[in-house]
PDB file of C-alpha atoms in Angstrom:
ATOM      1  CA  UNK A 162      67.249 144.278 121.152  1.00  0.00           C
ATOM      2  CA  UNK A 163      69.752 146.874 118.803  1.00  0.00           C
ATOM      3  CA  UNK A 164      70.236 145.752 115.242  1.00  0.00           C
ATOM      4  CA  UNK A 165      72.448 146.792 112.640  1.00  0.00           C
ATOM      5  CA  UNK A 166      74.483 145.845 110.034  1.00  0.00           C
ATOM      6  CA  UNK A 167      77.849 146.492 107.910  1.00  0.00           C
ATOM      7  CA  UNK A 168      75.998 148.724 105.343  1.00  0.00           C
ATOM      8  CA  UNK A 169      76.412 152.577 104.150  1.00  0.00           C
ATOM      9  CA  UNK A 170      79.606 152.521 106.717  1.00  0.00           C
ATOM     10  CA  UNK A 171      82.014 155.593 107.027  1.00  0.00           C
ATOM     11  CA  UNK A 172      84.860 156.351 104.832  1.00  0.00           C
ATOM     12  CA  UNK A 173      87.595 157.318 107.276  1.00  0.00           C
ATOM     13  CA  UNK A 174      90.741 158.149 106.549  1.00  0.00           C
ATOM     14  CA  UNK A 175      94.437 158.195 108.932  1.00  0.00           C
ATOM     15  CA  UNK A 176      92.778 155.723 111.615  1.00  0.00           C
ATOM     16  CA  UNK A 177      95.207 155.377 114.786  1.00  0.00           C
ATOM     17  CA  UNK A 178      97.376 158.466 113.400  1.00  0.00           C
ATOM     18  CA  UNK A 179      97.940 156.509 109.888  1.00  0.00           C
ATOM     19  CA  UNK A 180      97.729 157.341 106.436  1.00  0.00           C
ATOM     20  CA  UNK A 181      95.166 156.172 104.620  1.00  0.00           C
ATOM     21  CA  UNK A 182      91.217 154.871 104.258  1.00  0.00           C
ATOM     22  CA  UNK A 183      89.553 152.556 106.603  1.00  0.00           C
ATOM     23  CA  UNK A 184      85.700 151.519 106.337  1.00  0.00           C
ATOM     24  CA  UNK A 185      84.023 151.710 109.659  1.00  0.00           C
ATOM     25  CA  UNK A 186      80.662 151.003 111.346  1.00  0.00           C
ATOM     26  CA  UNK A 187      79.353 151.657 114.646  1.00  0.00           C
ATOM     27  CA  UNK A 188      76.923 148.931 115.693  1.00  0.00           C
ATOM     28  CA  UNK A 189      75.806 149.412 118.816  1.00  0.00           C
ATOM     29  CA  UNK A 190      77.541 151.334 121.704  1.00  0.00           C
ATOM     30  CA  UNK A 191      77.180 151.805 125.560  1.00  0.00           C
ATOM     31  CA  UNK A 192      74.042 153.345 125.613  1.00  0.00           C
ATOM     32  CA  UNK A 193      70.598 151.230 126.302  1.00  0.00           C
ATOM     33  CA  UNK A 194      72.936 148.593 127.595  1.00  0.00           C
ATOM     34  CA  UNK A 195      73.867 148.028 131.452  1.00  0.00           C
ATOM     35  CA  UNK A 196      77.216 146.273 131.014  1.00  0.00           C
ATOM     36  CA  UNK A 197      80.819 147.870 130.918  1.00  0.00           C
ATOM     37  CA  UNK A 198      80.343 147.491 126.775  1.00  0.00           C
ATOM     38  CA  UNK A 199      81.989 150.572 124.819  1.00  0.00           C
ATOM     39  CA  UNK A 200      81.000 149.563 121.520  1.00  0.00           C
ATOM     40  CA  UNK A 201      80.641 147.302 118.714  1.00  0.00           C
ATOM     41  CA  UNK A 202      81.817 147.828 115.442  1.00  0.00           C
ATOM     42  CA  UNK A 203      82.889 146.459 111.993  1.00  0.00           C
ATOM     43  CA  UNK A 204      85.809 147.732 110.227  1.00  0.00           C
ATOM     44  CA  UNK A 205      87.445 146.917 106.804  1.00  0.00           C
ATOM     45  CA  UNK A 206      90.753 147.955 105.405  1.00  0.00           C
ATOM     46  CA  UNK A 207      91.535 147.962 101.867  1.00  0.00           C
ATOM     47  CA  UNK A 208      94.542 145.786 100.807  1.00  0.00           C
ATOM     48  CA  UNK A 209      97.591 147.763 101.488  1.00  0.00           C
ATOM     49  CA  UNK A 210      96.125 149.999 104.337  1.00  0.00           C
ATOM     50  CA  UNK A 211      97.118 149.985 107.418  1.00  0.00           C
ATOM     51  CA  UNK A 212      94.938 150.592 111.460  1.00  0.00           C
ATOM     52  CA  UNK A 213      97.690 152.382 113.137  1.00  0.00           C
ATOM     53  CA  UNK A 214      99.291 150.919 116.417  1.00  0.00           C
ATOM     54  CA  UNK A 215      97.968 152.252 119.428  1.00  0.00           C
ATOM     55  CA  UNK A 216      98.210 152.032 123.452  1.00  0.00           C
ATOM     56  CA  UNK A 217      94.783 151.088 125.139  1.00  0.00           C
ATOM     57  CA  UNK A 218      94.776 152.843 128.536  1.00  0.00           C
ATOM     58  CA  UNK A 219      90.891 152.581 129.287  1.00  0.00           C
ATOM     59  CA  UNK A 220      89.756 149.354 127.465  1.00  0.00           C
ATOM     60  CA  UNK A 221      90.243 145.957 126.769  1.00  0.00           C
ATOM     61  CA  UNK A 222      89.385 144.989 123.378  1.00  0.00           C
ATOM     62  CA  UNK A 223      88.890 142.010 121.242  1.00  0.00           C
ATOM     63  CA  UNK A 224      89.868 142.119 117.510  1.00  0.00           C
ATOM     64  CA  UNK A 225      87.696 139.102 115.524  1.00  0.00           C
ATOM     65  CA  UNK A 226      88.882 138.718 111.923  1.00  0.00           C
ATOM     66  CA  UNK A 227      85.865 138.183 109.464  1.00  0.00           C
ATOM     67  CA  UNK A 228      87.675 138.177 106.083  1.00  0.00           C
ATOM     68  CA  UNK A 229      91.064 138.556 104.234  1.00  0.00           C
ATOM     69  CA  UNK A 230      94.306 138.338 105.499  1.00  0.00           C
ATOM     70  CA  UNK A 231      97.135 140.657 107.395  1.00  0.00           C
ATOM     71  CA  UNK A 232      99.202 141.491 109.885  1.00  0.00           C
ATOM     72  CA  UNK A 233      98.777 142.113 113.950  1.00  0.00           C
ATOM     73  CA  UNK A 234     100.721 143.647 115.775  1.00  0.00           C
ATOM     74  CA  UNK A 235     100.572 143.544 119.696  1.00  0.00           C
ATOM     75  CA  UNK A 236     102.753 144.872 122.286  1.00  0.00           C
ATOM     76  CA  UNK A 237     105.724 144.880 119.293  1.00  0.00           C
ATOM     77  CA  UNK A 238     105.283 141.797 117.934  1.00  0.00           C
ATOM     78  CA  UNK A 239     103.869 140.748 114.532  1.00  0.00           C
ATOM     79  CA  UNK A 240     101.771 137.759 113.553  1.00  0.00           C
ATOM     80  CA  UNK A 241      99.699 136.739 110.656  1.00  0.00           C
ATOM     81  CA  UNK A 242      96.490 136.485 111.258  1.00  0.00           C
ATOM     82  CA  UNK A 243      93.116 135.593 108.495  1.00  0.00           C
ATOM     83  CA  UNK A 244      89.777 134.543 108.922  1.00  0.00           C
ATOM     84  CA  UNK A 245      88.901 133.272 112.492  1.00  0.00           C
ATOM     85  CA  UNK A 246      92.033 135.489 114.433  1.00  0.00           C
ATOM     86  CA  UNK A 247      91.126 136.327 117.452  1.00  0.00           C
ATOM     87  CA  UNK A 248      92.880 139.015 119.376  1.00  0.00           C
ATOM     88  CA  UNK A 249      92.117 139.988 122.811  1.00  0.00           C
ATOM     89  CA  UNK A 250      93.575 142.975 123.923  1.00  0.00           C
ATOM     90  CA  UNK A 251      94.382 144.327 127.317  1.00  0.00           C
ATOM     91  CA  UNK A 252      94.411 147.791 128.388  1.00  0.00           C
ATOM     92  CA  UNK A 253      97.972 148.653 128.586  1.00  0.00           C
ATOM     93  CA  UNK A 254      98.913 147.017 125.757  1.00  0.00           C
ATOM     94  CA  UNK A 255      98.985 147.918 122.352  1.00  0.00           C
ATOM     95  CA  UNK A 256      97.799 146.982 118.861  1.00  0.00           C
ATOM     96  CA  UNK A 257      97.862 147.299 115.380  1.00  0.00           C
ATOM     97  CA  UNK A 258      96.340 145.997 112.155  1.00  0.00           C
ATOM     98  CA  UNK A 259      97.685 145.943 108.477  1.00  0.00           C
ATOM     99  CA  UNK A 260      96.100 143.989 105.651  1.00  0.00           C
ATOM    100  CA  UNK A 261      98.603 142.269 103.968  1.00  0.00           C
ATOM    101  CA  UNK A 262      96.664 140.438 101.150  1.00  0.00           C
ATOM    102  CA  UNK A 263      94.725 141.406  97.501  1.00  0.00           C
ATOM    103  CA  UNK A 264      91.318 141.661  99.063  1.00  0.00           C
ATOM    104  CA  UNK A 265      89.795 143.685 102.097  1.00  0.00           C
ATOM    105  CA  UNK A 266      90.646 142.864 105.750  1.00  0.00           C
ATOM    106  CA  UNK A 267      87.450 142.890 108.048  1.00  0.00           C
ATOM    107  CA  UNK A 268      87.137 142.565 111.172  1.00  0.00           C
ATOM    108  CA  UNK A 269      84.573 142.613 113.639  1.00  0.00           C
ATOM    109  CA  UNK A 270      85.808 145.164 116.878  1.00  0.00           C
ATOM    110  CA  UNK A 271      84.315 144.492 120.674  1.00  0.00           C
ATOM    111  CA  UNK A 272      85.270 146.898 123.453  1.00  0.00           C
ATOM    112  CA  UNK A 273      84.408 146.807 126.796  1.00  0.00           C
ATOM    113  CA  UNK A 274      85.765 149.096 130.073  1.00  0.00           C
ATOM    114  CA  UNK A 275      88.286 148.238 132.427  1.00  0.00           C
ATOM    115  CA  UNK A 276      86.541 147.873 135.787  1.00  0.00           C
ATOM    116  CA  UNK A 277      87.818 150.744 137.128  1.00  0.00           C
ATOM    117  CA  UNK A 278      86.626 153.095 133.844  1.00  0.00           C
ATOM    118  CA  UNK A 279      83.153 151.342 134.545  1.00  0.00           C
ATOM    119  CA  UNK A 280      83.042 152.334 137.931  1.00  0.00           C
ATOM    120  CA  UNK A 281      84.064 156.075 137.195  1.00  0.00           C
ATOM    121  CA  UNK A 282      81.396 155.884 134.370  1.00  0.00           C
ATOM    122  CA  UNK A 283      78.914 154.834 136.720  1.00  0.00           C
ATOM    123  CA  UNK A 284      79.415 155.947 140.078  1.00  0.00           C
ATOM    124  CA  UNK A 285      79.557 152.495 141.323  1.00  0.00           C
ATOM    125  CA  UNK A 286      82.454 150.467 142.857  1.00  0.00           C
ATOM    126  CA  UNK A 287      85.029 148.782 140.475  1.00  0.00           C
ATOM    127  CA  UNK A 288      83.472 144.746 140.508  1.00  0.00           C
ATOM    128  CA  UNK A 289      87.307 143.479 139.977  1.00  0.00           C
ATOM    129  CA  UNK A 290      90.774 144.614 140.585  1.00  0.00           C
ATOM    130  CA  UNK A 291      93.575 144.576 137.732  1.00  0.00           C
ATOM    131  CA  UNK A 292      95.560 141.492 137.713  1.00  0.00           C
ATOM    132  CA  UNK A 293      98.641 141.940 137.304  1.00  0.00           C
ATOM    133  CA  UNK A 294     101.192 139.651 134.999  1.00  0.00           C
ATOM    134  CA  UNK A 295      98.542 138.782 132.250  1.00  0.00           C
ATOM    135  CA  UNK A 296      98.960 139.039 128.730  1.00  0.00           C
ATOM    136  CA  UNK A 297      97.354 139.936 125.458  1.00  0.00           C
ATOM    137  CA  UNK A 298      97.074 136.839 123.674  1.00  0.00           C
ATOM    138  CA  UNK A 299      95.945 135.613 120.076  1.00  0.00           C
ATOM    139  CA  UNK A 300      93.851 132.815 118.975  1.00  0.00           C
ATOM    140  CA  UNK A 301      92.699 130.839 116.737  1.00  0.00           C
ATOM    141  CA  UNK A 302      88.439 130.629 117.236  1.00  0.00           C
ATOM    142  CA  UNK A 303      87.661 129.178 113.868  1.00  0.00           C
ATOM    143  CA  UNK A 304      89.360 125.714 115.359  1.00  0.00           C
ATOM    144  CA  UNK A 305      88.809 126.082 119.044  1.00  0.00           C
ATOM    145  CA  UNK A 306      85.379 127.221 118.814  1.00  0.00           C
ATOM    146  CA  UNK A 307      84.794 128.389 122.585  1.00  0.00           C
ATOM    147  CA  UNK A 308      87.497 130.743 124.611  1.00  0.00           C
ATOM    148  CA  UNK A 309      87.607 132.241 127.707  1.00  0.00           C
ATOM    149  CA  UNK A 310      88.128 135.905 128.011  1.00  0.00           C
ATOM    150  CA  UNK A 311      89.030 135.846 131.641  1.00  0.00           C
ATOM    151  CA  UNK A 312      92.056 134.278 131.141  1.00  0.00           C
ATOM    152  CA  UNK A 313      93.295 137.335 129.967  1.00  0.00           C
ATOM    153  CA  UNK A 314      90.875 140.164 130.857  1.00  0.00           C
ATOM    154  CA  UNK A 315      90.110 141.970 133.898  1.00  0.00           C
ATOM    155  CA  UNK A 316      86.192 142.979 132.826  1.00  0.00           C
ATOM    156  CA  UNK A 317      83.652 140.587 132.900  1.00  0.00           C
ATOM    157  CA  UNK A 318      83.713 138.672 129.456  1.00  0.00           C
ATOM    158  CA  UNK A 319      82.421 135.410 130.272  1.00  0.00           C
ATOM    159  CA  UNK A 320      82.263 133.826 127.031  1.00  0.00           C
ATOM    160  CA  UNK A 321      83.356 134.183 123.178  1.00  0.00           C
ATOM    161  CA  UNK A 322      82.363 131.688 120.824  1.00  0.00           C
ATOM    162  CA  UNK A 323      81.064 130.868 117.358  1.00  0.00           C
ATOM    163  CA  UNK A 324      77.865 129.268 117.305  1.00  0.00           C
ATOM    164  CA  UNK A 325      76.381 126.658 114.229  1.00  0.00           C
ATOM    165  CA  UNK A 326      72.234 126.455 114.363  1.00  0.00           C
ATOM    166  CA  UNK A 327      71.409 123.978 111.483  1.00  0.00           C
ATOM    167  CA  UNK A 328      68.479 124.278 109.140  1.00  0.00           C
ATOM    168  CA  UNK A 329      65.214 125.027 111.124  1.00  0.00           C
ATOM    169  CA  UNK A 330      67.265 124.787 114.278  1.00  0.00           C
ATOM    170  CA  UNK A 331      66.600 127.362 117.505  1.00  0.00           C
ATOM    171  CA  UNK A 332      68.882 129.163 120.301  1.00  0.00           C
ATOM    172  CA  UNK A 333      67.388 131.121 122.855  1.00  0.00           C
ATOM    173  CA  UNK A 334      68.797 133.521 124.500  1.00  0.00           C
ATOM    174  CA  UNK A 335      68.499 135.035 128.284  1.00  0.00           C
ATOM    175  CA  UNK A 336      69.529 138.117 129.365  1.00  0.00           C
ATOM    176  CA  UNK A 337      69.522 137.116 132.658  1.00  0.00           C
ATOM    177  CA  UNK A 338      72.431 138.827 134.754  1.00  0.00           C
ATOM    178  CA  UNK A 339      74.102 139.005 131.482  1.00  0.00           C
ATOM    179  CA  UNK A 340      73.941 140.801 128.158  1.00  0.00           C
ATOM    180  CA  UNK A 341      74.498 138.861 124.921  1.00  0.00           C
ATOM    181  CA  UNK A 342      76.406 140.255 121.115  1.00  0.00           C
ATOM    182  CA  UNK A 343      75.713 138.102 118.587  1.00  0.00           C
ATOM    183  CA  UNK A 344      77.329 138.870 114.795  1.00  0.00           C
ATOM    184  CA  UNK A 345      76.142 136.763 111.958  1.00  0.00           C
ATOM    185  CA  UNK A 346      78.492 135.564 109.612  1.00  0.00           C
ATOM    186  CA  UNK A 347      77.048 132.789 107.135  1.00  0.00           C
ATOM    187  CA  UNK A 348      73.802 131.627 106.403  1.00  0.00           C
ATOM    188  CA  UNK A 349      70.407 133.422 107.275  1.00  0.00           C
ATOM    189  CA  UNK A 350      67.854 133.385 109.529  1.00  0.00           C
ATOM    190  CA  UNK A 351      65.693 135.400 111.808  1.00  0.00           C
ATOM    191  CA  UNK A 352      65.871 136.355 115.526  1.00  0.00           C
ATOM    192  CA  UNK A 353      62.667 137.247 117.427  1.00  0.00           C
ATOM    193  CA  UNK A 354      62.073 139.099 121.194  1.00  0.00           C
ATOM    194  CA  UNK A 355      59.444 140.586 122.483  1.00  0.00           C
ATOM    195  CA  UNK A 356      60.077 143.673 121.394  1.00  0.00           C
ATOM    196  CA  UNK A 357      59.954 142.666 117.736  1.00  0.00           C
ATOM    197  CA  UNK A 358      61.896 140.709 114.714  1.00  0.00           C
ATOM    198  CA  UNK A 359      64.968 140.800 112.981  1.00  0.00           C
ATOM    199  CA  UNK A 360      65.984 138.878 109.508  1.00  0.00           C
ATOM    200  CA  UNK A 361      69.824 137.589 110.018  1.00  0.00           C
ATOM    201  CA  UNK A 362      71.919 137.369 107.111  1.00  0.00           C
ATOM    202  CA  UNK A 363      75.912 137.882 107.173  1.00  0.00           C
ATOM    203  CA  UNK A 364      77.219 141.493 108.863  1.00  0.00           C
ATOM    204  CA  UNK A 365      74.012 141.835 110.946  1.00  0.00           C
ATOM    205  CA  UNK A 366      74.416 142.751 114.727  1.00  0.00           C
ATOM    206  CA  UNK A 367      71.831 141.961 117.632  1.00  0.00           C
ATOM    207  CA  UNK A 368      72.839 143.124 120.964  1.00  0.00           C
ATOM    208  CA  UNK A 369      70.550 142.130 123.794  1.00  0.00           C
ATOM    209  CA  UNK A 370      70.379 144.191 126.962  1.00  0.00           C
ATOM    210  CA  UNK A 371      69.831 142.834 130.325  1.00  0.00           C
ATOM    211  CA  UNK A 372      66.231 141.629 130.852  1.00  0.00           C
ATOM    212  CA  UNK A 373      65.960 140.462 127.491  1.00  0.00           C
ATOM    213  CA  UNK A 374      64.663 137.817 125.539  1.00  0.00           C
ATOM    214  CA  UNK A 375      65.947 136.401 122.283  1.00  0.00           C
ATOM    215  CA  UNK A 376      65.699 133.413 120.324  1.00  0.00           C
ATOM    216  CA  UNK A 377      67.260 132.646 117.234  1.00  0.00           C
ATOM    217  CA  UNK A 378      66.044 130.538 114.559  1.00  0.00           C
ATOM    218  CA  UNK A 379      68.331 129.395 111.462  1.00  0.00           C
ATOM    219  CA  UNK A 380      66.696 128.964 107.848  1.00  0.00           C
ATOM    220  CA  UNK A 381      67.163 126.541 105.541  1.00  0.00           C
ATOM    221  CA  UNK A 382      70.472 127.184 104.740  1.00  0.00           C
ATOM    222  CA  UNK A 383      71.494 127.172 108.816  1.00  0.00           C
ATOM    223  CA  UNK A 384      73.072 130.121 110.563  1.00  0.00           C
ATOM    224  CA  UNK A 385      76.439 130.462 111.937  1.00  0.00           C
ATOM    225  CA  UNK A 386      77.359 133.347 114.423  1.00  0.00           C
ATOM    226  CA  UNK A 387      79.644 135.221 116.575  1.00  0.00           C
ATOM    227  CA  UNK A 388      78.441 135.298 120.296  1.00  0.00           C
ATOM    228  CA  UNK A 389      80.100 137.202 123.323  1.00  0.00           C
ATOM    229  CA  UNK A 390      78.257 137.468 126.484  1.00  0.00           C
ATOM    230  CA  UNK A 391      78.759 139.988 129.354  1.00  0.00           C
ATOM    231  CA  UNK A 392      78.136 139.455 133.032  1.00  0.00           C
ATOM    232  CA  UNK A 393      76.518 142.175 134.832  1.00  0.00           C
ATOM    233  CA  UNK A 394      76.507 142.432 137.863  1.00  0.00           C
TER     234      UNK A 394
END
């Protein structure tokens, strides 16, 4: 499994051709995975600042906000968007991010290839063909819980979801023809694989690669979490 967390991140400033200071954090990226994953990061703007609008020609791209409250825009239009947005962005379409309230705007960043970039990267044949007539699309997974990312991605996102493990309570995990990002956001607890052990609390990142093995155990206080899981075929 790859851990991180949120700490010691970058200071970087005129993000997306902007001016201005963003806080960023690579979490885990492409390499020691098998999926069509880019990377995983966590980003924070300070209140005022602004993640400049940009055109995705390579990647799709989900946007997951953690904290604070701003404004989105994608493919022109602007929408407010706080704690539990979710925006899933397809390449060819742009996006943007300004944080609009008095405290920071975080936000937790997943990218994966396109098919075709995989296949490039790879060697290998694309595994699906661009659909044409989709859209990017916002929404809301603090009420809904559960969405699927192929209703508006090419790649093979099977599932994003939040996840609530009650005091004491386990989830185990299976890499099985599928690789698995889990983000905690509230609570703490621990998660264990064979290849050693990891204490959760809020900002840390476990990625599982395929062939893995992971289960995750909530403490007394339970353990809530952002999971996203990648076929691979």
């Amino acid at each position: 499994m790859i851990v991180a967390d949120t700490s010691d991140a970058s200071r970087v400033f005129g993000v997306h051709g902007t001016e201005g200071l963003t806080y960023w954090k690579c979490l885990a990226r492409r390499t020691g995975t098998a999926g069509s994953w880019e990377a995983v990061e966590w980003a924070s703007l300070p209140p005022g600042a602004v993640s400049g609008v940009h055109l995705h020609t390579r990647t799709e791209e989900i946007y997951f906000v953690l904290a604070g409250t701003g404004e989105l825009s994608l493919d022109g239009t602007a929408r407010p968007v706080g704690p539990g947005s979710i925006a899933l962005t397809r390449a060819g379409s742009t996006h943007g991010l300004r944080n609009t309230g008095a405290e920071d705007l975080d936000w937790l960043v997943v990218e994966m290839s396109t098919p075709a970039t995989h296949a490039v990267l790879t060697g290998t044949p694309a595994s699906r063909e661009r659909r044409e007539g989709m859209r990017s699309k916002v929404y809301d997974l603090a009420r809904a819980g559960e969405i699927d990312p192929s209703e508006v991605f090419d790649g093979p996102l099977s599932l994003v979801r939040t996840l609530q493990l009650d005091a004491g309570e386990e989830r185990k995990l299976l890499a099985d023809g599928a690789e698995h990002v889990v983000f905690v956001l509230a609570g703490s607890g621990a998660a264990e694989s064979p290849a050693g052990h990891a204490s959760l609390t809020p900002g840390t990142s476990v990625t599982l690669p395929l062939g893995g093995r992971l289960t995750l155990r909530a403490d007394q206080e339970g353990l809530r979490v952002f999971h996203a899981v990648l076929e691979v075929r």
